[in-house]
mmCIF file of C-alpha atoms in Angstrom:
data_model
loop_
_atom_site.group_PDB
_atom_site.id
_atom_site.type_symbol
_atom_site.label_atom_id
_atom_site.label_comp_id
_atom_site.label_asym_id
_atom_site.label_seq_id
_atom_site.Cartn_x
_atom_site.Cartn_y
_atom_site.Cartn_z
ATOM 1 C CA UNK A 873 -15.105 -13.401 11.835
ATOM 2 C CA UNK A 874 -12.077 -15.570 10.866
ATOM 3 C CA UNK A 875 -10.273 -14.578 8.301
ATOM 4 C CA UNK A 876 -9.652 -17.253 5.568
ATOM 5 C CA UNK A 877 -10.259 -17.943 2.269
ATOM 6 C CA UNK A 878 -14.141 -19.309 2.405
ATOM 7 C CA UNK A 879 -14.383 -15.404 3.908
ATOM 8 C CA UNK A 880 -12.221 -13.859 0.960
ATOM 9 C CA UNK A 881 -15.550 -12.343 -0.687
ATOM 10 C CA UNK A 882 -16.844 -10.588 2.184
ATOM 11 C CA UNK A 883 -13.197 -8.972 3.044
ATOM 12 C CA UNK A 884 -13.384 -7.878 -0.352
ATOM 13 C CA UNK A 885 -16.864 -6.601 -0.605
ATOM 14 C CA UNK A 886 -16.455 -4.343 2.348
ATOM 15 C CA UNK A 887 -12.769 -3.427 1.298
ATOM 16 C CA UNK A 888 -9.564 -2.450 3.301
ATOM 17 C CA UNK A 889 -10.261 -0.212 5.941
ATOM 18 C CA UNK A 890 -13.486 -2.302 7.293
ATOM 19 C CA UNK A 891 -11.266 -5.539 6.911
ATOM 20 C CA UNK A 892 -8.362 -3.867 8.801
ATOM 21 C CA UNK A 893 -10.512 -3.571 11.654
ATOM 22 C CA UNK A 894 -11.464 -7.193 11.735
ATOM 23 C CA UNK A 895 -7.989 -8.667 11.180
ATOM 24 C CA UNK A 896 -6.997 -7.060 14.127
ATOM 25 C CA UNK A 897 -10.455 -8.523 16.081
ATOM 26 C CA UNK A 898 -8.926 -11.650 15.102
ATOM 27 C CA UNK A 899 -5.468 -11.287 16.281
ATOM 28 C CA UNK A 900 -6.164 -10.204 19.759
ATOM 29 C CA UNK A 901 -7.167 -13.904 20.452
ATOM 30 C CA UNK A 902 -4.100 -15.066 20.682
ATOM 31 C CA UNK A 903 -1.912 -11.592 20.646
ATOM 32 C CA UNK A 904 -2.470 -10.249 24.460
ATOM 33 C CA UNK A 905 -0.031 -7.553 23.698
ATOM 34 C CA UNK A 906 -1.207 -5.917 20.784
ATOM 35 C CA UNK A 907 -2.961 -2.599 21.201
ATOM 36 C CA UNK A 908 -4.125 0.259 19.221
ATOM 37 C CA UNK A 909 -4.334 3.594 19.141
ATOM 38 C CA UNK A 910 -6.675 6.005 16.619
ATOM 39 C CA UNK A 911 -7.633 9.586 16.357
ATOM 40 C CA UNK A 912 -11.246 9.616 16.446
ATOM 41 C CA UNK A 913 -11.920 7.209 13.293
ATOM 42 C CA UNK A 914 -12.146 4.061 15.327
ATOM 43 C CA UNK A 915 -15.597 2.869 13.330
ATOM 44 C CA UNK A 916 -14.222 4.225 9.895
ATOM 45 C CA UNK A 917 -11.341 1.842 10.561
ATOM 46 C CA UNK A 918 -13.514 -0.920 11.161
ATOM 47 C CA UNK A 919 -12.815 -1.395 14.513
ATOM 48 C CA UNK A 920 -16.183 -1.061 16.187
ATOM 49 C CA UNK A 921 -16.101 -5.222 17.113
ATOM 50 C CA UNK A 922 -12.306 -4.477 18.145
ATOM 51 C CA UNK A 923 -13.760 -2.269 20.581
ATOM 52 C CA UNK A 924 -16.439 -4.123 22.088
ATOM 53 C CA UNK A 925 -14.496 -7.043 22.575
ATOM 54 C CA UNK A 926 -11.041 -5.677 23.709
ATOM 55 C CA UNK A 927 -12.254 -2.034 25.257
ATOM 56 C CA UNK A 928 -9.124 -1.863 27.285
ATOM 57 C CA UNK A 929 -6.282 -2.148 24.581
ATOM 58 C CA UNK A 930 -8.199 0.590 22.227
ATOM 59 C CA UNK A 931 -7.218 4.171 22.889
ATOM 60 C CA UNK A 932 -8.598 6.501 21.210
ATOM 61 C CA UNK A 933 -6.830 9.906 21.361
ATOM 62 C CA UNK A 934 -9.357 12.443 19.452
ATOM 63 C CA UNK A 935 -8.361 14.560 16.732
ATOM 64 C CA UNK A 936 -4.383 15.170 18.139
ATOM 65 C CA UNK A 937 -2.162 13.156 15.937
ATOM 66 C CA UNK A 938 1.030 13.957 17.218
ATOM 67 C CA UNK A 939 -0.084 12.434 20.503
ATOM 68 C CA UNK A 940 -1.138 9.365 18.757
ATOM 69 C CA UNK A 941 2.227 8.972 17.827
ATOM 70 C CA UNK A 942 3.719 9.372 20.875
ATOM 71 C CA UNK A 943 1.416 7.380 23.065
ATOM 72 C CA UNK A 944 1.626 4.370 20.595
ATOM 73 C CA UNK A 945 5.594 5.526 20.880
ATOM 74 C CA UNK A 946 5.115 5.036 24.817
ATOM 75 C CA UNK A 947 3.444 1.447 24.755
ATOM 76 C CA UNK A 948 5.877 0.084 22.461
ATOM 77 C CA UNK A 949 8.337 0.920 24.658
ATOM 78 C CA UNK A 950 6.688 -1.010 27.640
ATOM 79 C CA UNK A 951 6.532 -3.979 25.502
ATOM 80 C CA UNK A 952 3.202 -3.266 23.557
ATOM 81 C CA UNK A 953 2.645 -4.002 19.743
ATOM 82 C CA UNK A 954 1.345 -0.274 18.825
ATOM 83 C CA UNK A 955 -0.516 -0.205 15.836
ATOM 84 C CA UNK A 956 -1.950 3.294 15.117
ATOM 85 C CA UNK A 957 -4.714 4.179 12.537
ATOM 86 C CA UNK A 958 -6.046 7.476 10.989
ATOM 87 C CA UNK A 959 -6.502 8.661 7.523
ATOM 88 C CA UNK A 960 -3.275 8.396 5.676
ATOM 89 C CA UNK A 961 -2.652 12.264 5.002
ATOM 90 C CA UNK A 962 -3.178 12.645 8.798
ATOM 91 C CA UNK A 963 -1.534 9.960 9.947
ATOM 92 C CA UNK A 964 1.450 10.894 7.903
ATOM 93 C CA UNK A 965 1.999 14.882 7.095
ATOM 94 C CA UNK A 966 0.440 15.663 10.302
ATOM 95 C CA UNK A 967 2.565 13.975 12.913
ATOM 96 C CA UNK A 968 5.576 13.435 10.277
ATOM 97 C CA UNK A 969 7.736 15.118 12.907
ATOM 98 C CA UNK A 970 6.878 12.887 15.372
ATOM 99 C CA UNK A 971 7.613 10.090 13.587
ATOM 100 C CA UNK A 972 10.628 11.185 12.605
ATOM 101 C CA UNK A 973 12.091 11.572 15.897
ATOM 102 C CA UNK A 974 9.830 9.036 17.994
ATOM 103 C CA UNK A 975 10.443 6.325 15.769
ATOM 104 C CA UNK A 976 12.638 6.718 12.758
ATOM 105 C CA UNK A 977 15.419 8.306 15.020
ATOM 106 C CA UNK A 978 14.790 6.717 18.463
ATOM 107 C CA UNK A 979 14.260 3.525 17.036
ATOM 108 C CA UNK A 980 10.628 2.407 18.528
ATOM 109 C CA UNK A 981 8.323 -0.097 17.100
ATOM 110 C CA UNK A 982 4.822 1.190 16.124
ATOM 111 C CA UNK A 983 2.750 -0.138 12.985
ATOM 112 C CA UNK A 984 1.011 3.167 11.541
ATOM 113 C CA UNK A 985 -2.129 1.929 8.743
ATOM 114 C CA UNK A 986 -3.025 4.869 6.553
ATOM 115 C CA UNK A 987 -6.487 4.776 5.670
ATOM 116 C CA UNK A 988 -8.055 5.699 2.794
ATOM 117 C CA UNK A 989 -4.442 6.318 1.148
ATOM 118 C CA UNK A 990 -4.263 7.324 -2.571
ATOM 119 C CA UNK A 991 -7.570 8.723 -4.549
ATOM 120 C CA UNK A 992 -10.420 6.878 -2.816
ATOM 121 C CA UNK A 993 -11.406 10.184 -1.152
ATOM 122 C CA UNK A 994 -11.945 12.033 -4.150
ATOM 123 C CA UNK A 995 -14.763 13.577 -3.433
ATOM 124 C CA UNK A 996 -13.443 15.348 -0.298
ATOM 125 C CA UNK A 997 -10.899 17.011 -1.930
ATOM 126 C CA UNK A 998 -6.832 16.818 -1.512
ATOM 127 C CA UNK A 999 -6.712 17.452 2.067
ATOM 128 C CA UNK A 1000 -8.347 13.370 2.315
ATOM 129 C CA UNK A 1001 -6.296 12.464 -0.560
ATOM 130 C CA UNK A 1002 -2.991 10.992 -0.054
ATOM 131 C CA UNK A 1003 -0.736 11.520 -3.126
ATOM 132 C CA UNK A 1004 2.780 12.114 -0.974
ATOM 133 C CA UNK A 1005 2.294 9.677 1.971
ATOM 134 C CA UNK A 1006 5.640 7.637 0.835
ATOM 135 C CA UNK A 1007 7.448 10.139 -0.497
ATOM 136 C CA UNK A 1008 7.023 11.887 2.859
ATOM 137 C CA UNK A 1009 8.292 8.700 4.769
ATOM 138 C CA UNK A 1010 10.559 6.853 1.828
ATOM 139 C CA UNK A 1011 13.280 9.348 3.230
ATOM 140 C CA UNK A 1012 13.468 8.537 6.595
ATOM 141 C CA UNK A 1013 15.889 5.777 8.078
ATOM 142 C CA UNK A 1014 14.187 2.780 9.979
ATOM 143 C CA UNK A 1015 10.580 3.158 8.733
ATOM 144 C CA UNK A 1016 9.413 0.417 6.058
ATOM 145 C CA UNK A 1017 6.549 1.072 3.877
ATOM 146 C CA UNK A 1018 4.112 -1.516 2.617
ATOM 147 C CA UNK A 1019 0.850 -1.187 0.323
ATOM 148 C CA UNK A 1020 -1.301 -4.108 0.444
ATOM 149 C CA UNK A 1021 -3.012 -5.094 -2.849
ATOM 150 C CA UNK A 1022 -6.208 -6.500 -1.931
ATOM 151 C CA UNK A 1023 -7.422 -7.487 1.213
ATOM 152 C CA UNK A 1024 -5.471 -11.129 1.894
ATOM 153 C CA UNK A 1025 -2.379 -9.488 1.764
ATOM 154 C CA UNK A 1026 -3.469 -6.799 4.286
ATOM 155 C CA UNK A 1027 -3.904 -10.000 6.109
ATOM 156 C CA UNK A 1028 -0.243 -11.195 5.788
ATOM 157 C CA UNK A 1029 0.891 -7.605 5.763
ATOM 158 C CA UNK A 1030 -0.269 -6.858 9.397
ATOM 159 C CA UNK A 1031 0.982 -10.221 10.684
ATOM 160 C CA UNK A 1032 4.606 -9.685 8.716
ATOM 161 C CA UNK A 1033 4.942 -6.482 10.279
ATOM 162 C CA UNK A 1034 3.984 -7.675 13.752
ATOM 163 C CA UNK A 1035 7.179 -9.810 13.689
ATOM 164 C CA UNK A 1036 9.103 -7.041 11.685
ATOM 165 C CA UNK A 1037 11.985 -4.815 13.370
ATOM 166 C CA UNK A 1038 11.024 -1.700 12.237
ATOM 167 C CA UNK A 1039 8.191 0.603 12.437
ATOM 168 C CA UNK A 1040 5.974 -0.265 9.627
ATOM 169 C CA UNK A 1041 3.472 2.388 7.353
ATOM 170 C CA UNK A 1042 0.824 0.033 5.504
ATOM 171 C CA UNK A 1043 -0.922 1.904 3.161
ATOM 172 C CA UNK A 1044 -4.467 1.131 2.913
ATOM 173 C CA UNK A 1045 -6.121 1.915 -0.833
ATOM 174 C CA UNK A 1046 -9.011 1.145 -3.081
ATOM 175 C CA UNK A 1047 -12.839 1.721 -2.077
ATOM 176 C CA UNK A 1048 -15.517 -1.157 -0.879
ATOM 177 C CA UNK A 1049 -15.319 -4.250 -3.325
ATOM 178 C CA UNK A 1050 -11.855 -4.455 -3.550
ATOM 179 C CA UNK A 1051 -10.745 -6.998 -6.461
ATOM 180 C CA UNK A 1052 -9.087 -10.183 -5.483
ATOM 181 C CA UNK A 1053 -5.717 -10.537 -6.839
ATOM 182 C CA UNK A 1054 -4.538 -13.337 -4.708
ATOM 183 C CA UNK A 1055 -6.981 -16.716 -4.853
ATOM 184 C CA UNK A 1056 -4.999 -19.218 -3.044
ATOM 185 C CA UNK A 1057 -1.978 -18.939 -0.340
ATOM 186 C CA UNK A 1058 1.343 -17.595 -1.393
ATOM 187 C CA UNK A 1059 4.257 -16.650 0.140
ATOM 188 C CA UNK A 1060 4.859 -13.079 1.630
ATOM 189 C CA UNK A 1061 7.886 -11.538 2.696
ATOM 190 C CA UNK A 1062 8.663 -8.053 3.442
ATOM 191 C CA UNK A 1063 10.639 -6.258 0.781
ATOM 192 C CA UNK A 1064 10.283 -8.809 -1.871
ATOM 193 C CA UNK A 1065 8.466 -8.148 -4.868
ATOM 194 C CA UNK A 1066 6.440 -10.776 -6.082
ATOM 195 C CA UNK A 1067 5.613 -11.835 -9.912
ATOM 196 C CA UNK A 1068 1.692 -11.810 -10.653
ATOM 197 C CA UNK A 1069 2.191 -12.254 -14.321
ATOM 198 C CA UNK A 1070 5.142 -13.962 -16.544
ATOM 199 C CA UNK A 1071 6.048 -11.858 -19.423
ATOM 200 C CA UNK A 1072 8.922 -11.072 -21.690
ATOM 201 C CA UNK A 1073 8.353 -7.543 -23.705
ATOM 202 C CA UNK A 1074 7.243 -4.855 -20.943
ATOM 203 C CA UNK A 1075 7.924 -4.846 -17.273
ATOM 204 C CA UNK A 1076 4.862 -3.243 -14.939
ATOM 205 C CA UNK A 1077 5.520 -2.456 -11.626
ATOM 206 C CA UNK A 1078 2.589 -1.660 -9.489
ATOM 207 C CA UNK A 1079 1.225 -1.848 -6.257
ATOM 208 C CA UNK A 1080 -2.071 -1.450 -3.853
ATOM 209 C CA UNK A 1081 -5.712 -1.303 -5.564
ATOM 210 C CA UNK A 1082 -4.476 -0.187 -8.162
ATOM 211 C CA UNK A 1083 -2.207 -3.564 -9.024
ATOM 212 C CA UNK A 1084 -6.044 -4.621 -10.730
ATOM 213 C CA UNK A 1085 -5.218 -2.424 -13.575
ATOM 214 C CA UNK A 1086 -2.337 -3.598 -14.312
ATOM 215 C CA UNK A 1087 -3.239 -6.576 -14.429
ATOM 216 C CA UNK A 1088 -6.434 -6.106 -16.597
ATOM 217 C CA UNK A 1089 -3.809 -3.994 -18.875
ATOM 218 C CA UNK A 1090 -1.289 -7.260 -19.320
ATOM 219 C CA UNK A 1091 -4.038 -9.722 -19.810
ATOM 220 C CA UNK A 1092 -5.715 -7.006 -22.827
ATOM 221 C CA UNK A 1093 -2.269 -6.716 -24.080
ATOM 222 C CA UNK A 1094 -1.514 -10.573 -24.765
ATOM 223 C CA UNK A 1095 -4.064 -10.521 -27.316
ATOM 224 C CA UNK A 1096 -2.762 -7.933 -29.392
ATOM 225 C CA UNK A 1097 0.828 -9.682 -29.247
ATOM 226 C CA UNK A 1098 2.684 -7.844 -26.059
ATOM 227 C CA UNK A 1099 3.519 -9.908 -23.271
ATOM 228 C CA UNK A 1100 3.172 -7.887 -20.098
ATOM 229 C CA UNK A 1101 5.308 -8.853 -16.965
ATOM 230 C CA UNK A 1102 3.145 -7.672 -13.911
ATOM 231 C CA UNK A 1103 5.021 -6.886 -10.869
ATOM 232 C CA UNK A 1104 3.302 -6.711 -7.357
ATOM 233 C CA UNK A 1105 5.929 -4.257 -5.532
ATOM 234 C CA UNK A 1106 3.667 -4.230 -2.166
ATOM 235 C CA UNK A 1107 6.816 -3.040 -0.371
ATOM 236 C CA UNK A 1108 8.469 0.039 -1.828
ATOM 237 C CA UNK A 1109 11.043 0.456 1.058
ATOM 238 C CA UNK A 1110 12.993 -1.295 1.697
ATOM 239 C CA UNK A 1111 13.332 -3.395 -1.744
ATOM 240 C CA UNK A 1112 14.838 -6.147 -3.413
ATOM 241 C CA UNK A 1113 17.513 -4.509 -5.735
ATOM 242 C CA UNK A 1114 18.469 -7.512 -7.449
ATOM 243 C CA UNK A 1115 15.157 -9.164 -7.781
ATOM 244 C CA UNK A 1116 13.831 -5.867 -9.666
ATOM 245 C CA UNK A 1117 16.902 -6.019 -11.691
ATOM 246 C CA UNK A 1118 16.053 -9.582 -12.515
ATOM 247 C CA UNK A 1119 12.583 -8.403 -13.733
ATOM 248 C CA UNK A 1120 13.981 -5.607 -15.812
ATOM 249 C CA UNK A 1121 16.966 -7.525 -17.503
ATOM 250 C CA UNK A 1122 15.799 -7.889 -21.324
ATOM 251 C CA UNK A 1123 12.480 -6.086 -21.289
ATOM 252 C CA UNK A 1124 12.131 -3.411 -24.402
ATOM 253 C CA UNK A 1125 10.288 -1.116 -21.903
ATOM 254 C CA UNK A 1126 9.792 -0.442 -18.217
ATOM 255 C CA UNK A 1127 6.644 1.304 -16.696
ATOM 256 C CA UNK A 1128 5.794 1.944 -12.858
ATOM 257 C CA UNK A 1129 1.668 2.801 -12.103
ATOM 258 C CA UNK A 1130 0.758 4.143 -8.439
ATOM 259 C CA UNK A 1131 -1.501 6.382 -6.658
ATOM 260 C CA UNK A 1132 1.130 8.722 -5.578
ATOM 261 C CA UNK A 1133 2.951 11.228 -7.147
ATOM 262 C CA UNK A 1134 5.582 10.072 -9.675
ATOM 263 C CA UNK A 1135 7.774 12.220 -7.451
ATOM 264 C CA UNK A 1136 8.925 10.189 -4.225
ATOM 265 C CA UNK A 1137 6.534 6.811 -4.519
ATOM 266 C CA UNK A 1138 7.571 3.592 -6.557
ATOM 267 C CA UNK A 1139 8.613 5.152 -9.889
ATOM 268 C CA UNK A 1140 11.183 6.903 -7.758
ATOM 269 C CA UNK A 1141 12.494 3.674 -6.259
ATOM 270 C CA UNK A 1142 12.848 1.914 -9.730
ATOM 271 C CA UNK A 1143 14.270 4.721 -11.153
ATOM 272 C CA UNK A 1144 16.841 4.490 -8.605
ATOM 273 C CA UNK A 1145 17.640 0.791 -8.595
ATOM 274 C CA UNK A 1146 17.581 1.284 -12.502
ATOM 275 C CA UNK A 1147 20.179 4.063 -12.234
ATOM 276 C CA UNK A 1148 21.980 2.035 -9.848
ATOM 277 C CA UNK A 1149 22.122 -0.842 -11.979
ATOM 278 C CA UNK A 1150 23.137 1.108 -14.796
ATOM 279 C CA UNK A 1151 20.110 -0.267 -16.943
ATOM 280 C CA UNK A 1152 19.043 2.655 -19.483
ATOM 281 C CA UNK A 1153 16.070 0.880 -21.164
ATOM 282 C CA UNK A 1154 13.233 3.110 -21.042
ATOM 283 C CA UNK A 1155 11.115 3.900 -17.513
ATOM 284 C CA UNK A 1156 7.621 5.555 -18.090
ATOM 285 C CA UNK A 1157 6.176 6.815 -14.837
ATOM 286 C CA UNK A 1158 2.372 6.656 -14.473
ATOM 287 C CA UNK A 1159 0.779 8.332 -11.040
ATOM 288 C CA UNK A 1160 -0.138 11.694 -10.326
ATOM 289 C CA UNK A 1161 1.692 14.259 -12.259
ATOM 290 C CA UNK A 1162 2.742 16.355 -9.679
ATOM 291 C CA UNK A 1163 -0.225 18.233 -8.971
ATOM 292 C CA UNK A 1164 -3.362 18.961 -7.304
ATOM 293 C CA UNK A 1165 -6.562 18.372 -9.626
ATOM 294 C CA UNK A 1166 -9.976 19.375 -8.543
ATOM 295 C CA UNK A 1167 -12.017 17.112 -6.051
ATOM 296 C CA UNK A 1168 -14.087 14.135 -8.010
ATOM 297 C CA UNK A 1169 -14.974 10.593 -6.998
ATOM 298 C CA UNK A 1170 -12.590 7.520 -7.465
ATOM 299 C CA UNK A 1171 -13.271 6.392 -10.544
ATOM 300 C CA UNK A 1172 -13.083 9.955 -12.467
ATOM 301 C CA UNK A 1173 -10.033 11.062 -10.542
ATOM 302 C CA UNK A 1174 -8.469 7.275 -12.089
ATOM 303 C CA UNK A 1175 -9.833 8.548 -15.473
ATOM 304 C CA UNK A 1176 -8.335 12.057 -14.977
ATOM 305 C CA UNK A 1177 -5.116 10.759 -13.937
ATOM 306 C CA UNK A 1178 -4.938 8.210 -16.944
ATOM 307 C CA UNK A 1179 -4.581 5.587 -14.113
ATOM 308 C CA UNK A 1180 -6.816 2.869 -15.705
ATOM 309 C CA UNK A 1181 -6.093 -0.356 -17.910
ATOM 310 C CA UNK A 1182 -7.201 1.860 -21.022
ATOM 311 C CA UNK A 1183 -4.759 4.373 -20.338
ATOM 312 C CA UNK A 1184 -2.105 1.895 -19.556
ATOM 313 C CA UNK A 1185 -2.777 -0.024 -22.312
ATOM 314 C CA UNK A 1186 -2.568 2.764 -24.522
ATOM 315 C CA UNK A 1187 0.914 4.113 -23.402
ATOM 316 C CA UNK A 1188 2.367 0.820 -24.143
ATOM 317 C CA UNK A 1189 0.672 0.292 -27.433
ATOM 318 C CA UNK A 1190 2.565 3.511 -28.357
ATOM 319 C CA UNK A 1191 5.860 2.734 -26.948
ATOM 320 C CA UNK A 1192 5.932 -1.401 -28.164
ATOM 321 C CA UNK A 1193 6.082 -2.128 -31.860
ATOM 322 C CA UNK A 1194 5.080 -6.012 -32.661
#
């Protein structure tokens, strides 16, 4: 299936991980030297046409994620394009010494996609969910970290990091029926935020699935008098210092929202660059508070979390006087 816009409904309906699967069917065309490697998730990935089509440049390595780091590690550097896929906490905690050393300190290329990332696996408790993926990565040198907001940008995130120097980690979030944030073409650059909504009281900086509430939070907010300024911060390292300076300059009050830990993920980063900066208007952190809560599905671990538009809305309603 080619990916385009007449096809934007169906990426969505059947979300990230399934569309991962067939962005990649469709790059192989024309991309002889692109090959991946998974640990025994190959149809959870959506990669079962991948497969069929291209049996030869699939590898799948079983349950061993340390070696799917360092065979991708080994066809890279034979001139492959490695991209490896697991579930995020595996594909990160698990082999994180691997890809310290394999890629972040020797330097190879490999694209590692993070299924699942964030809450989505509720229900399976917080061994499937991935709530320190970045912060586990944001440290080390050479590794750039992206998180897709709906399944387009997966699209232009995959082919940006193809042509990208570094090893990439693209966070994949959000369940089936991912909502559409981007309608029409735009332009996509690693590292560079990008401006969903104008606004001139609050700055929100978001990124992945979870961009939607945001979103839904700014457009609520306009009618009770508080312009909103949504940022789309799909890559959190490395990132444009002055353009998130731009953003903040002026605003009465700063907020980041993620599906991470407020420890390590995007709230981190802006608090940095803030700090940096030396802006000292007010940052409120939304994400996981730095805990484990007990398993639950997506939608009640959101609710839990105070990770929805309601919640948002809320926090700002009690920070912003009209």
């Amino acid at each position: 299936m080619k990916f385009d816009f007449s096809n934007l409904k169906i990426f969505s309906a059947i979300g990230a991980r399934a569309s991962f699967g067939l962005i990649l069917n469709n790059l192989a065309k024309t991309d002889e030297d692109l090959i991946v490697v998974t640990a025994d998730v190959s149809t959870s990935a959506g990669l079962d046409r991948f497969k069929k089509n291209y049996k030869k440049r699939l590898i799948d390595v079983g349950i061993a994620e340390q070696n799917l780091i360092g065979i991708a590690t080994g066809l890279s550097s034979v001139g492959y394009k490695s991209i490896t896929t697991t579930f995020s906490p595996f594909q990160t905690l698990r082999c994180l010494e691997q890809i310290k050393v394999n890629l972040s300190y020797m330097k190879e290329k490999v694209i590692m996609v993070g299924l699942a990332s964030g809450l989505c696996l509720g229900n399976l408790g917080f061994t499937h969910c991935s709530i320190d993926d970045i912060g586990a990565l944001r440290s080390l040198p050479n590794i750039t970290i992206i998180s897709p907001a709906d399944c387009y940008e997966l699209y232009k995130t995959i082919k940006a990091s193809l042509k990208h120097k570094n090893s990439v980690y693209i966070r994949l979030t959000g369940e089936k029926n991912l909502p559409i944030i981007y309608k029409k073409d735009y332009q996509f650059s690693i590292g560079e935020p990008i401006e969903i909504i104008k606004g001139k009281d609050v700055c929100l900086f978001s990124n992945g699935a979870i961009l939607n509430e945001a979103i839904k939070c700014s457009e609520f907010l306009i009618k009770k008098g508080i312009s909103v300024n949504v940022i789309n911060v799909h890559t959190i390292k490395p990132i444009n210092q002055q353009k998130i300076l731009k953003f903040i300059k002026n605003k009465k009050l700063i907020l980041t929202l993620e599906e991470h830990n407020i420890i390590g993920g995007l709230g981190s980063a802006i608090a940095e660059i803030m700090s940096d900066g030396g802006y000292r208007t007010k940052l409120i952190r939304l994400g996981i508070n730095d805990n484990y809560m007990n398993s639950g599905s997506y939608e009640y671990l959101k609710n839990k979390y105070k990770l929805t538009e309601k919640h948002v809305s809320k926090v700002i309603l009690g920070k912003i006087k009209n």
